[in-house]
Amino acid sequence: MRLLAIETSCDETAAAVVEDGRRILSNVVSTQAAIHAPYGGIVPVIRGAMAEAQVEFPELDAVAVTQGPGLVGSLLVGLQAAKAIAWVHGKPLVPVHHLAGHIQAPFLAHDHIALPALALVVSGGHTSLFEVPEEGTYRLLGRTRDDAAGEAFDKVAKLLGLGYPGGPVIDRLSEGANAEAVEFTIARIKDGRPDFSFSGIKTAVLYHVRREGIAPVADPSRVPDEVRDLVASFQRAVVSALVRGLVRAAEVNRPKSLVLTGGVAANTLLRREATRAAASLGLPIFIPPLELTTDNAAMIAAAGYVGFRKGRRAGPGLNAEPSLALA
Ligand code: KG4
Ligand code: ZN
């Protein structure tokens, strides 16, 4: 079974062809920032994915598309394209929730993930813990009460003049820096729910910058040590809050496996610390390879395959849902 998936919920325009929810025949991602990239715009991205997979439209079994959440204008671009292809070629259209895509991403690379799983989805828009009792079923356990973790990375990077997206830059600059230089504490959620909060640390970084008179970085090739130490300390605090939340939820919910996914799951320290925490819990942890952690369409195909087998279909009236809930 061959599925074409389209993902345009945020900055990326992505299309992929995946066989049986598992075998990635193509996975094309075009970032809006890279205007001169060969695949700019949705049509060339889809053409690129089909050509790379060596599949013609009539050979597809279904078209999957991200319905939400995301930016309505971006979502509509993907939805219109998916609807047009499905209608012209008479293929079923499968609506996919963006976070279901992130959660299914590690299933592309691993044959057997024991369920129930506990999934931590950490991206630019979301920081949420889900229980996955069975394939395609997601139960929300906790989430951020304010900023998403990726949003905190992006805002701190912006404040320091490090550019966008902030996560990869902070990840790289933290390497070899002193993560103990600044002591940041991340608020614990008082009512005992497995929720997160990242707006306080962003403000703490801002105060530190003002107090120490740290200027935004002018030359990205020469970042001062005080900035590198600061972002490393920030990263350490965010990562320890994420890992602490994951461990607590695992102790309460007793899953058979852990899943770490979403753009921030590309973070070197988070991958390392979450892997270590899983080992001490005695649980296997599944983290997608780097190209499947940040937004991509292969993960939408994986979730679309699950939805397709559960009978999920959409008609031509399918609408973008900017704040679609998963559970
Ligand atoms: O999942 P994603 O690609 O898009 C959303 O659904 O939001 O996640 C993007 C987020 C951005 O905030 C970006 O800064 C963050 O993931 N990110 C990282 C790293 N790579 C991407 N954060 C920390 N470390 C990284 N290496
Ligand atoms: Zn995402």
Coordinates of C-alpha atoms in Angstrom, one line a residue, residues 33-169:
A33 CA 13.6 30.2 4.7
A34 CA 15.5 28.6 1.8
I35 CA 13.8 30.5 -1.0
H36 CA 16.3 29.4 -3.6
A37 CA 16.0 25.7 -2.8
P38 CA 15.2 23.6 -5.8
Y39 CA 11.8 22.6 -4.3
G40 CA 10.1 25.9 -3.5
G41 CA 6.3 25.7 -3.3
I42 CA 4.0 22.8 -2.8
V43 CA 3.7 21.5 -6.4
P44 CA 7.4 21.0 -7.0
V45 CA 7.8 19.4 -3.6
I46 CA 5.1 16.9 -4.4
R47 CA 6.5 16.3 -7.9
G48 CA 10.0 15.8 -6.3
A49 CA 8.6 13.3 -3.8
M50 CA 6.8 11.3 -6.5
A51 CA 9.8 11.3 -8.9
E52 CA 12.2 10.2 -6.2
A53 CA 9.8 7.4 -5.2
Q54 CA 9.4 6.5 -8.8
V55 CA 5.6 6.3 -8.3
E56 CA 2.9 7.7 -10.6
F57 CA -0.3 9.2 -9.1
P58 CA -2.5 6.3 -10.4
E59 CA -0.3 3.8 -8.4
L60 CA -1.1 5.5 -5.1
D61 CA -3.5 3.9 -2.7
A62 CA -4.3 7.0 -0.7
V63 CA -3.3 10.6 0.0
A64 CA -2.7 11.7 3.6
V65 CA -2.6 15.3 4.7
T66 CA -2.0 17.3 7.9
Q67 CA -5.4 18.9 8.9
G68 CA -4.0 20.7 12.0
P69 CA -2.9 22.1 14.3
G70 CA -0.8 24.8 12.6
L71 CA -1.0 28.1 10.8
V72 CA -4.3 28.2 8.9
G73 CA -2.7 29.7 5.7
S74 CA 0.0 27.1 5.6
L75 CA -2.3 24.2 6.3
L76 CA -4.7 25.3 3.5
V77 CA -1.9 25.1 0.9
G78 CA -1.3 21.4 1.7
L79 CA -5.0 20.6 2.0
Q80 CA -5.9 22.1 -1.3
A81 CA -3.1 20.2 -3.0
A82 CA -4.0 16.9 -1.3
K83 CA -7.7 17.3 -2.1
A84 CA -6.9 18.1 -5.8
I85 CA -4.8 15.0 -6.2
A86 CA -7.2 12.8 -4.4
W87 CA -10.1 14.1 -6.4
V88 CA -8.4 14.0 -9.8
H89 CA -7.1 10.5 -9.3
G90 CA -10.0 9.1 -7.4
K91 CA -7.9 8.2 -4.2
P92 CA -9.1 8.2 -0.6
L93 CA -8.1 11.3 1.4
V94 CA -6.9 10.6 5.0
P95 CA -6.8 13.6 7.4
V96 CA -3.9 13.4 9.9
H97 CA -3.2 15.3 13.2
H98 CA 0.2 16.8 13.2
L99 CA 1.1 15.4 16.6
A100 CA -0.1 11.9 15.6
G101 CA 2.5 12.3 12.9
H102 CA 5.3 13.1 15.3
I103 CA 4.3 10.2 17.6
Q104 CA 4.2 7.8 14.7
A105 CA 7.7 8.9 13.4
P106 CA 9.7 6.4 15.4
F107 CA 7.5 3.6 14.2
L108 CA 9.0 4.2 10.7
A109 CA 12.3 3.1 12.0
H110 CA 11.4 0.4 14.5
D111 CA 9.5 -2.8 13.9
H112 CA 8.3 -3.4 17.3
I113 CA 7.4 -0.7 19.9
A114 CA 5.7 -2.3 22.8
L115 CA 2.5 -0.7 23.8
P116 CA 1.3 1.1 25.9
A117 CA 3.9 3.6 25.2
L118 CA 4.5 7.0 26.8
A119 CA 5.2 9.7 24.2
L120 CA 6.8 13.0 24.9
V121 CA 6.2 15.3 21.9
V122 CA 8.5 18.4 22.1
S123 CA 8.3 20.8 19.2
G124 CA 8.1 24.5 18.4
G125 CA 4.3 24.6 19.1
H126 CA 3.8 21.8 21.6
T127 CA 5.3 20.1 24.6
S128 CA 2.9 17.3 25.5
L129 CA 2.9 13.9 27.1
F130 CA 0.6 11.2 25.6
E131 CA -0.2 7.7 26.5
V132 CA -0.5 5.4 23.5
P133 CA -2.5 2.4 24.7
E134 CA -2.9 1.0 21.2
E135 CA -1.8 1.9 17.7
G136 CA -3.5 5.1 16.6
T137 CA -5.0 5.9 20.0
Y138 CA -3.6 8.8 22.0
R139 CA -4.5 10.0 25.5
L140 CA -3.2 13.4 26.6
L141 CA -1.6 13.2 30.0
G142 CA 0.0 16.6 30.4
R143 CA 1.3 19.6 28.4
T144 CA 2.9 23.0 28.7
R145 CA 0.9 25.6 30.4
D146 CA 2.6 28.4 28.5
D147 CA 5.5 28.3 26.0
A148 CA 6.5 25.1 24.2
A149 CA 10.1 24.0 24.8
G150 CA 11.1 24.7 21.2
E151 CA 9.5 28.1 21.4
A152 CA 11.7 28.8 24.4
F153 CA 14.8 27.8 22.4
D154 CA 13.7 30.1 19.6
K155 CA 13.0 33.1 21.8
V156 CA 16.2 32.8 23.7
A157 CA 18.2 32.5 20.5
K158 CA 16.4 35.6 19.1
L159 CA 17.1 37.6 22.2
L160 CA 20.8 36.8 21.8
G161 CA 20.9 37.5 18.1
L162 CA 21.5 33.9 17.2
G163 CA 18.9 33.6 14.4
Y164 CA 16.0 31.2 13.7
P165 CA 15.3 28.4 14.5
G166 CA 17.1 28.7 17.8
G167 CA 17.3 25.0 18.8
P168 CA 20.0 23.8 16.4
V169 CA 22.2 26.9 17.1

